[in-house]
Short mmCIF file of C-alpha atoms in Angstrom, two decimals:
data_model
loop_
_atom_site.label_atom_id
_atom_site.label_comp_id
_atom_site.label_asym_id
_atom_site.label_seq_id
_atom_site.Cartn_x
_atom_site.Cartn_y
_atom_site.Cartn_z
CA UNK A 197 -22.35 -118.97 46.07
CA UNK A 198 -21.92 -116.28 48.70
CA UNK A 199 -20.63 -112.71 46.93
CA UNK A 200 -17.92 -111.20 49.43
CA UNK A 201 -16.92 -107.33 49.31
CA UNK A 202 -14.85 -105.40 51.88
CA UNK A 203 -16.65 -103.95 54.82
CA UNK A 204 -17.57 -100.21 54.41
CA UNK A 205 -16.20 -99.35 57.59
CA UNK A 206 -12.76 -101.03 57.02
CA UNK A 207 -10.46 -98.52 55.84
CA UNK A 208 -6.39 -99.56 54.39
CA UNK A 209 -2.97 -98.09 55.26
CA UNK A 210 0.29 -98.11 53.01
CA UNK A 211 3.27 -98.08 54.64
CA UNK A 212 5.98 -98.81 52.71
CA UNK A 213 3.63 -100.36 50.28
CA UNK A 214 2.49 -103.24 52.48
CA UNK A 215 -1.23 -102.64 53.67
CA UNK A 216 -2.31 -102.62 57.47
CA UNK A 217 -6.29 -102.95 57.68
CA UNK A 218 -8.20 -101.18 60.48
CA UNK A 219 -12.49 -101.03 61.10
CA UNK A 220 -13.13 -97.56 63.54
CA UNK A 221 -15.51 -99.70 65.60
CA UNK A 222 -13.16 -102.35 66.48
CA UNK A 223 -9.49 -103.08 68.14
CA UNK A 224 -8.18 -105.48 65.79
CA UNK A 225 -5.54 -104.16 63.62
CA UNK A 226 -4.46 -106.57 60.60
CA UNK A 227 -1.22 -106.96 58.36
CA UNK A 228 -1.79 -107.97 55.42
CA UNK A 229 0.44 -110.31 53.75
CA UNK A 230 0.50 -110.97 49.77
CA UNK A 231 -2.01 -113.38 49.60
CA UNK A 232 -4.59 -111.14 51.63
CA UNK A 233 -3.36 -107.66 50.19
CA UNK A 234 -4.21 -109.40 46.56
CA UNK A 235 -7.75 -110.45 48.26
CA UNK A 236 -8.04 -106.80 49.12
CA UNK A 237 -7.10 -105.63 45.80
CA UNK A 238 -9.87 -108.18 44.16
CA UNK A 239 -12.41 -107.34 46.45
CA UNK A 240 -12.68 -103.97 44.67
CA UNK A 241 -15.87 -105.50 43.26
CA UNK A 242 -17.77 -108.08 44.97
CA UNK A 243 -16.81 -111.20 44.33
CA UNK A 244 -17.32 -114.89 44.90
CA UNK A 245 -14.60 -116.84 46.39
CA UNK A 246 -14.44 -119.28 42.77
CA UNK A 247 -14.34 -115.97 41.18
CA UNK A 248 -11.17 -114.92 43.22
CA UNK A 249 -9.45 -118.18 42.64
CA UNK A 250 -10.06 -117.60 39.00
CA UNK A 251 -8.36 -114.01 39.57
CA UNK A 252 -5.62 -115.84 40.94
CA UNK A 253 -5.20 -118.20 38.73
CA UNK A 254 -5.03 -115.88 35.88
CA UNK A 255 -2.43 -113.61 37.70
CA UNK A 256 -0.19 -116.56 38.91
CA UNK A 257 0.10 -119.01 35.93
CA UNK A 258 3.13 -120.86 37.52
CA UNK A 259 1.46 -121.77 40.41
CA UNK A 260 -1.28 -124.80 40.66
CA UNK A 261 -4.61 -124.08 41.91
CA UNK A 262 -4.51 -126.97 44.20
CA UNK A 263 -1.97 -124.64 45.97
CA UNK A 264 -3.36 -121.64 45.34
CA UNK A 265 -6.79 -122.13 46.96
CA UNK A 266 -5.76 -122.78 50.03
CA UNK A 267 -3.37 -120.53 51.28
CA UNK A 268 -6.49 -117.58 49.44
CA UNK A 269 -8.99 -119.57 51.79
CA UNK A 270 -6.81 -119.06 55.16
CA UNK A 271 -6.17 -115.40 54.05
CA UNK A 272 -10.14 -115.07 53.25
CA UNK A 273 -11.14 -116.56 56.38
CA UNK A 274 -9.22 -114.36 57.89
CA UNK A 275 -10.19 -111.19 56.77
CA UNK A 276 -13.48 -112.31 57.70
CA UNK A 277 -12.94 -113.35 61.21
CA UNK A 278 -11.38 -109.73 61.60
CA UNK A 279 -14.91 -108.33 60.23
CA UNK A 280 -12.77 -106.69 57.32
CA UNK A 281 -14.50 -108.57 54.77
CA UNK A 282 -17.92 -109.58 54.85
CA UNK A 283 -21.42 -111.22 53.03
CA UNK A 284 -22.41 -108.56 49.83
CA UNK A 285 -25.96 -108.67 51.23
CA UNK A 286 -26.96 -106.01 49.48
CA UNK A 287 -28.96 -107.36 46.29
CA UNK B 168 12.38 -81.40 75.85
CA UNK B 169 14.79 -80.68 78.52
CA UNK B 170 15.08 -84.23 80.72
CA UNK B 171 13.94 -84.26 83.94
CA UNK B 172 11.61 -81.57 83.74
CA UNK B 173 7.66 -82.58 84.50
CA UNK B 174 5.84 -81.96 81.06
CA UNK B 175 3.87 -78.81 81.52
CA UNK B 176 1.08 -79.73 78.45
CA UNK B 177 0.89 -83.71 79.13
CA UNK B 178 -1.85 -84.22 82.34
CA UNK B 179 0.20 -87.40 83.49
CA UNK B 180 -0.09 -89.72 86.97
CA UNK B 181 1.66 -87.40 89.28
CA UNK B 182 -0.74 -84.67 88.40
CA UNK B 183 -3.59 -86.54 89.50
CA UNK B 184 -5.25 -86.14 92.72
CA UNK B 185 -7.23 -88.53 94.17
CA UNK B 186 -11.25 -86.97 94.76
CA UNK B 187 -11.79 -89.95 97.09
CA UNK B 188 -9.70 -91.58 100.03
CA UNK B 189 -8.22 -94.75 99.64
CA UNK B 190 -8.46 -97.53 102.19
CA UNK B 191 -5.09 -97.56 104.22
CA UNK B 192 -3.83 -100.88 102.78
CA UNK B 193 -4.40 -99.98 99.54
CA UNK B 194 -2.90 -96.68 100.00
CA UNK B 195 0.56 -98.17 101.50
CA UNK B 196 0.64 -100.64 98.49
CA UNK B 197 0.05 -97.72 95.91
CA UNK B 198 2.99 -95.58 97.67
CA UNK B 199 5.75 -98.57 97.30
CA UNK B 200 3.97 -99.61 93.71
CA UNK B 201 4.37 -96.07 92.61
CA UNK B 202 6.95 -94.26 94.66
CA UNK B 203 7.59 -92.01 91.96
CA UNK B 204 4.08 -90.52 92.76
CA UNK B 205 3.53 -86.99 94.13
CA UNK B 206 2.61 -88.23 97.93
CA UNK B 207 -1.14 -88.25 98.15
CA UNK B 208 -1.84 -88.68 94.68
CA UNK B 209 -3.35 -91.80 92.93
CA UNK B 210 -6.26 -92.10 91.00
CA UNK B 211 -8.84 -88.99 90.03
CA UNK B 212 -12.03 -90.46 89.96
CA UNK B 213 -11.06 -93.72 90.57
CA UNK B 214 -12.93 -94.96 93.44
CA UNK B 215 -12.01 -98.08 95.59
CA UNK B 216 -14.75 -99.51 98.15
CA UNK B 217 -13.79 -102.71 100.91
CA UNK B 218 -15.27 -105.37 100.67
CA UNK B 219 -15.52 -108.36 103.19
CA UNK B 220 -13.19 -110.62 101.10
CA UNK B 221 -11.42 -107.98 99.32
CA UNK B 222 -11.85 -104.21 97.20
CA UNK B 223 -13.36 -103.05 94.32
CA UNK B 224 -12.05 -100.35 92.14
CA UNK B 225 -14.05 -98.56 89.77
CA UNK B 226 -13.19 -95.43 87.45
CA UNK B 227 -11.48 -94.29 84.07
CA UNK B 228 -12.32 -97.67 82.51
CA UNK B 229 -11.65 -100.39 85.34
CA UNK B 230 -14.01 -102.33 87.18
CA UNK B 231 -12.50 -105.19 89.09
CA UNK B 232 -12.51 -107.15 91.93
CA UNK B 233 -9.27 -107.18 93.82
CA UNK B 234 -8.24 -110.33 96.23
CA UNK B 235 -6.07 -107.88 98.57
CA UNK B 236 -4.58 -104.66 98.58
CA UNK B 237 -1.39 -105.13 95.85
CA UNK B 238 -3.78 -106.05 93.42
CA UNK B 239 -5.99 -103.18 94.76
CA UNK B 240 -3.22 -100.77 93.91
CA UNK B 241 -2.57 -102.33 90.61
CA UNK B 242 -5.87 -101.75 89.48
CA UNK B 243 -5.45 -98.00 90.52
CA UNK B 244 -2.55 -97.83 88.93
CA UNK B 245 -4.13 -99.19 85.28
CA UNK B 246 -7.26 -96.86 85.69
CA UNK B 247 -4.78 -93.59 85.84
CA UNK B 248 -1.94 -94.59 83.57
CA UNK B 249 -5.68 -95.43 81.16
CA UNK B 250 -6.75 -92.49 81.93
CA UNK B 251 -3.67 -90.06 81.10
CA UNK B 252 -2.75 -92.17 78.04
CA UNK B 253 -6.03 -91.68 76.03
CA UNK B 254 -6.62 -88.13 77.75
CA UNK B 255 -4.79 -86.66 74.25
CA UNK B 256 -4.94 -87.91 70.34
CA UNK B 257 -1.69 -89.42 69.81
CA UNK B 258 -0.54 -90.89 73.09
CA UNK B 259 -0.44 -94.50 74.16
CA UNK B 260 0.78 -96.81 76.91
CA UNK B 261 3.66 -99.08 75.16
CA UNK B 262 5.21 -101.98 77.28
CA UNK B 263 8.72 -100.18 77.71
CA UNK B 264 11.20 -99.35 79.15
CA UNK B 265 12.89 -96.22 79.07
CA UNK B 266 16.70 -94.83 79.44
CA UNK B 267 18.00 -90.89 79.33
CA UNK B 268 20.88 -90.60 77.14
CA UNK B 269 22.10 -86.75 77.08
CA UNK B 270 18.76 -85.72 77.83
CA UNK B 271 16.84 -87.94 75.41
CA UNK B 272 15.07 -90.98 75.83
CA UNK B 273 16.22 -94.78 74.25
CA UNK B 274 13.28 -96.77 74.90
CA UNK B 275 13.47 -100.05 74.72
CA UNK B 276 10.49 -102.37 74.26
CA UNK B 277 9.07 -105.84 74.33
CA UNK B 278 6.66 -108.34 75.36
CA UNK B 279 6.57 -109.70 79.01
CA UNK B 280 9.51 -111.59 80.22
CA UNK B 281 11.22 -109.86 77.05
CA UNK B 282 14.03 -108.85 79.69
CA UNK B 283 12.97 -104.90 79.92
CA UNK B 284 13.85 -104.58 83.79
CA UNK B 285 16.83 -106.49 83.29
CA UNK B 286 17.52 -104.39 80.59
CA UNK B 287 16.87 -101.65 82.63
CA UNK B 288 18.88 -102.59 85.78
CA UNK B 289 21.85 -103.25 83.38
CA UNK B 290 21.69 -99.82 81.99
CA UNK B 291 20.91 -97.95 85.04
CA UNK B 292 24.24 -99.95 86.62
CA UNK B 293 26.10 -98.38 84.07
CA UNK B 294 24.72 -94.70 85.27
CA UNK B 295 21.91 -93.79 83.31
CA UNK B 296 18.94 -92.53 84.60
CA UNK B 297 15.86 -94.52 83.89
CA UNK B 298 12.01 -93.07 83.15
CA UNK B 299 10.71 -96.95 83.50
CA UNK B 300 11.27 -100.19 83.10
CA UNK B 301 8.08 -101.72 81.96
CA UNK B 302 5.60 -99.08 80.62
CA UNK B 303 5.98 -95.96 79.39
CA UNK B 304 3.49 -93.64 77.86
CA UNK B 305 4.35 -92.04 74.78
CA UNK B 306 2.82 -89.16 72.90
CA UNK B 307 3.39 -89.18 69.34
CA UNK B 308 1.62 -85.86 68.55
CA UNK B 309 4.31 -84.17 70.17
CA UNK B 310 6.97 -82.90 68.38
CA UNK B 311 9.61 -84.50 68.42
CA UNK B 312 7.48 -87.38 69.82
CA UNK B 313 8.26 -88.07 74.00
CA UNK B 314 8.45 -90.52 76.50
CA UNK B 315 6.85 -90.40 79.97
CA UNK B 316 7.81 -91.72 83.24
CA UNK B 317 4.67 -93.29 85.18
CA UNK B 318 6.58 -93.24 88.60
CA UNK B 319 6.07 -96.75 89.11
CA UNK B 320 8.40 -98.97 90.98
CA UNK B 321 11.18 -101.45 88.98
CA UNK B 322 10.19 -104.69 89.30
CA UNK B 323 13.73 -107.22 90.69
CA UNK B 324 12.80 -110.31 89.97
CA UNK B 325 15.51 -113.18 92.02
CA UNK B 326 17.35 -114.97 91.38
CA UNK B 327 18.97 -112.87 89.41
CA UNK B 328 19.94 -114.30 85.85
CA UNK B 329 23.06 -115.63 85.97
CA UNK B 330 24.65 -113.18 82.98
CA UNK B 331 23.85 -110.46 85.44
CA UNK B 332 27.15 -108.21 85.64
CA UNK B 333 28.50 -107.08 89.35
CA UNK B 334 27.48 -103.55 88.82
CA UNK B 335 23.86 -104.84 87.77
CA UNK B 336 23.77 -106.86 91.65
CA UNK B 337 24.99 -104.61 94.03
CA UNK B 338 22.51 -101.86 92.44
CA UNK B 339 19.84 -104.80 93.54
CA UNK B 340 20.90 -105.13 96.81
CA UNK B 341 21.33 -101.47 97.25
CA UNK B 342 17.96 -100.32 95.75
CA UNK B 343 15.65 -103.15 97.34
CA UNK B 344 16.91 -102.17 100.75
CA UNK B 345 13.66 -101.92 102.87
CA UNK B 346 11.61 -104.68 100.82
CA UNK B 347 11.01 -108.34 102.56
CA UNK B 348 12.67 -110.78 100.11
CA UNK B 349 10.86 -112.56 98.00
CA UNK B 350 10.52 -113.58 94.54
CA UNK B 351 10.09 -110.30 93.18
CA UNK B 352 10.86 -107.36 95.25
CA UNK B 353 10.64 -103.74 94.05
CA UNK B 354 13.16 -101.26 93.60
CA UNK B 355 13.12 -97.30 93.93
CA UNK B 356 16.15 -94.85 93.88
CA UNK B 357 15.47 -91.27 93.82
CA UNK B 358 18.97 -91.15 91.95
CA UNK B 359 18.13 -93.58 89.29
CA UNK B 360 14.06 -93.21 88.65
CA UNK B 361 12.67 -90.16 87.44
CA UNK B 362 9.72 -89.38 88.86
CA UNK B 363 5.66 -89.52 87.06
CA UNK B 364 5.37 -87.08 84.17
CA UNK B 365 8.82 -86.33 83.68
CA UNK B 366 9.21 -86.36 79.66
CA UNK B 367 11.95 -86.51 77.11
CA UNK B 368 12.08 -86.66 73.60
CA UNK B 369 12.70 -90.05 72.35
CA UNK B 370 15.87 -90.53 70.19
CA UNK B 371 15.48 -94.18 68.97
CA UNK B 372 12.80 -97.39 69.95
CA UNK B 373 14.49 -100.79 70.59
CA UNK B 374 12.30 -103.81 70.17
CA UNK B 375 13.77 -106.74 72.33
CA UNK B 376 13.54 -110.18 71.56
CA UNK B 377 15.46 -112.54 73.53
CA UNK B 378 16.92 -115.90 71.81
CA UNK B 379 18.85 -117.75 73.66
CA UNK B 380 20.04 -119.90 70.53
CA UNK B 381 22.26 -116.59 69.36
CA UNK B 382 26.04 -116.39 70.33
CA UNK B 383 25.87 -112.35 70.67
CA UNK B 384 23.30 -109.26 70.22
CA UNK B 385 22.51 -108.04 66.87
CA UNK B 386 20.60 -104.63 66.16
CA UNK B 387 19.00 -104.34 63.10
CA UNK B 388 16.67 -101.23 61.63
CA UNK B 389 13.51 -101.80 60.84
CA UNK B 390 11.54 -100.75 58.03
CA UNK B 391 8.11 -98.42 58.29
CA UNK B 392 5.80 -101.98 58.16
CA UNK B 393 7.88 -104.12 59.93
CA UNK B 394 8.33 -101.64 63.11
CA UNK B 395 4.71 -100.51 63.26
CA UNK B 396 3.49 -104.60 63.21
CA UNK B 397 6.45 -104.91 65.77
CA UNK B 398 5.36 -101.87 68.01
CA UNK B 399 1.67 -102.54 67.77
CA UNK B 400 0.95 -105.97 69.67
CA UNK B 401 3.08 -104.10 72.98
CA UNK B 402 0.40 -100.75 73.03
CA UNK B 403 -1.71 -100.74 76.09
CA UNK B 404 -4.23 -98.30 76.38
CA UNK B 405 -4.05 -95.58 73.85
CA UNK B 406 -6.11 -92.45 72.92
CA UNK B 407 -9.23 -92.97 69.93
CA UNK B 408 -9.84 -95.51 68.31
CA UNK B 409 -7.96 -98.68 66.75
CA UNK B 410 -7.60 -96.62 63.45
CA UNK B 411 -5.90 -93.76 65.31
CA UNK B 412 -3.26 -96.30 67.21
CA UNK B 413 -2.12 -97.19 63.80
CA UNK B 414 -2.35 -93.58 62.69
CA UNK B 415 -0.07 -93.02 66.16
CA UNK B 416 2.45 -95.73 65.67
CA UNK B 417 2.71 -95.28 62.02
CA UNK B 418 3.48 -91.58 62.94
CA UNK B 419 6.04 -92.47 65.56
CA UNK B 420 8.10 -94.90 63.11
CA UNK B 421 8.04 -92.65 60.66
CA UNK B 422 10.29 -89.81 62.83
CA UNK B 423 11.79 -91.99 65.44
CA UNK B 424 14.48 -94.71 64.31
CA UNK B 425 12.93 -98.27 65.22
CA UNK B 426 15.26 -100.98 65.86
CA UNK B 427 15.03 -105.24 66.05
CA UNK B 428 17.33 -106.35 69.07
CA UNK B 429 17.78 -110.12 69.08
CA UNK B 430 19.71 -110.77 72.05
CA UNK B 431 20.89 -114.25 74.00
CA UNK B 432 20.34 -112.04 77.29
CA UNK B 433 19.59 -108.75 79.40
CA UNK B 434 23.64 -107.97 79.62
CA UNK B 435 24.30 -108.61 75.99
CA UNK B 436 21.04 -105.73 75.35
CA UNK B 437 22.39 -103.32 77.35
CA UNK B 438 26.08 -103.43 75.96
CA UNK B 439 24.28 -103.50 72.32
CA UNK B 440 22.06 -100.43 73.05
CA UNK B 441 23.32 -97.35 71.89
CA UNK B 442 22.53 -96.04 75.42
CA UNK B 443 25.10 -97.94 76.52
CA UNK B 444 27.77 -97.50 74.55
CA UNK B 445 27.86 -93.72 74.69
CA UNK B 446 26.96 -93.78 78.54
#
């Protein structure tokens, strides 16, 4: 399965603790809302997108993962369609 | 900064010359489009050639094909108000309009057909002076941050709404005097319109949002996130990159009050603006 990481370029703003994600090359400016922000957060190390449902899981107990996985694959998808998170390539 | 005083630092549209001539059409469209224009000025570097079916202007970012000569002057227009908003980190276009209350600027913004000329006929009605009524450049670097009037022409779109007040209809009549009717006519009064680069510091930012499902208008402040997600999707053209807009806005909210007005009409704004009620 694909590993995901944030894009080296993409760089986050607090303001009044909610994050705003911007990339220098490009216009699009995103706000991100709980479900992406914790994305964000787990994307400190790669990850796979079963690995971030796990996270998700384990850090929301009280809510099923029938409902969880969707509303982390509409914020994933888009973070990637806004280039902010992308393919880990690398290895 | 004192109002009505041209800002000395800020290179804005009235202190741009045009390097090449204009063809006459366009040139009569850009003086009624932008009356608050030095006369003779328009767009340095920008370069308009006629074409058999048309123009073409080119310069400071625009290339575009232009059916006749309004559209001509439009593009003009966008290629110098470009040019003098990202001519300086910080400063940005914002769809806005903008009011002088004791010198400062209220400037009220939203999205098209938001009601900002309305808005801004309402207010000006009630005496104040206006630096626009649908874009506004503002430079956040400065301290405190300032507005700027681009000069341009209030647009008077008619019918008028029907909550228009009496005040807000003769000033109509009165200021589209020498304009054919039509469905929108522009309006121009030396009295009311400050002229390109005059600048004042900006005392408060009201985001509009018209509902017409509310009974009256309700002002509410906005917090740091919520204004700069509110303020971003109305910046036009704005100095650097994407990263330094949000850098810009962020800036702005954070020294500038930022208020939500959610209003059933242009009449209910302007009586909820503070600009109104200590005109």
């Amino acid at each position: 399965m694909t590993r995901l990481r944030r894009h080296p370029d993409a760089r986050a703003t607090l303001l009044d603790g909610e994050a705003f994600l911007v990339r220098p090359d490009r216009d699009a400016i995103l706000r991100l809302n709980p479900t992406a922000a914790a994305i964000w957060h787990g994307l400190a190390e790669p990850s796979t997108r079963d690995e971030l449902v796990a996270l998700f899981a384990t850090a929301f107990p009280e809510v099923p993962t029938e409902r969880l996985a969707p509303d982390l694959d509409r914020a994933l998808a888009a973070l990637r369609d806004a280039g902010m998170v992308v393919a880990d390539d690398r290895a | 900064m004192p109002s009505g005083q041209p800002n000395p630092v800020a290179p804005c549209p009235g202190s741009l010359l045009l390097l090449a001539s204009l063809p006459p059409a366009v040139s009569e469209a850009l003086r009624r489009a932008a009356p608050g224009w030095p006369a003779g000025s328009g767009g340095d570097g920008v370069r308009v050639n006629a074409l058999p079916d048309g123009f073409r202007v080119t310069g400071h970012g625009v290339d575009r094909l232009a059916e006749d000569a309004w559209e001509a002057a439009h593009w003009v227009l966008a290629a110098a108000i470009g040019r003098a908003a990202e001519s300086s980190p910080g400063r940005l276009v914002l769809n806005a309009g903008a009011a002088l209350v004791d010198g400062q600027a209220i400037v009220f913004a939203g999205e098209s057909h938001a009601g900002k000329s309305s808005v801004a006929l309402h207010l000006a009605a009630g005496g104040l002076p206006l630096l626009g009524d649908d874009r506004v450049i503002l430079d956040t670097a400065a301290s405190p941050p300032t507005a700027t009037a681009l000069g341009l022409a209030r647009k008077v779109r008619t019918p008028l709404p029907r909550d228009f007040s009496d005040a807000a209809r003769r000033l109509v009549e009165a200021s589209r005097a020498g304009h054919e009717a039509g469905a929108d006519v522009l309006a121009w009064d030396p009295v009311i319109d400050r002229p390109a680069g005059t600048a004042a510091a900006i005392a408060r930012v009201v985001v509009l949002h018209r509902d017409p499902g509310v009974d009256a208008a309700r002002t509410s402040r906005l917090g740091t996130a919520d204004a700069v997600a509110a303020l971003l999707p109305l910046c036009g053209r704005h100095a650097g990159s994407a990263a330094d807009l949000l850098d810009a806005v962020a800036g702005l909210v954070r020294r500038v009050p930022v208020e939500l007005l959610v209003t059933p009409g242009a009449a209910a704004a302007a009586a909820a603006l503070p600009a109104a009620r200590s005109a």
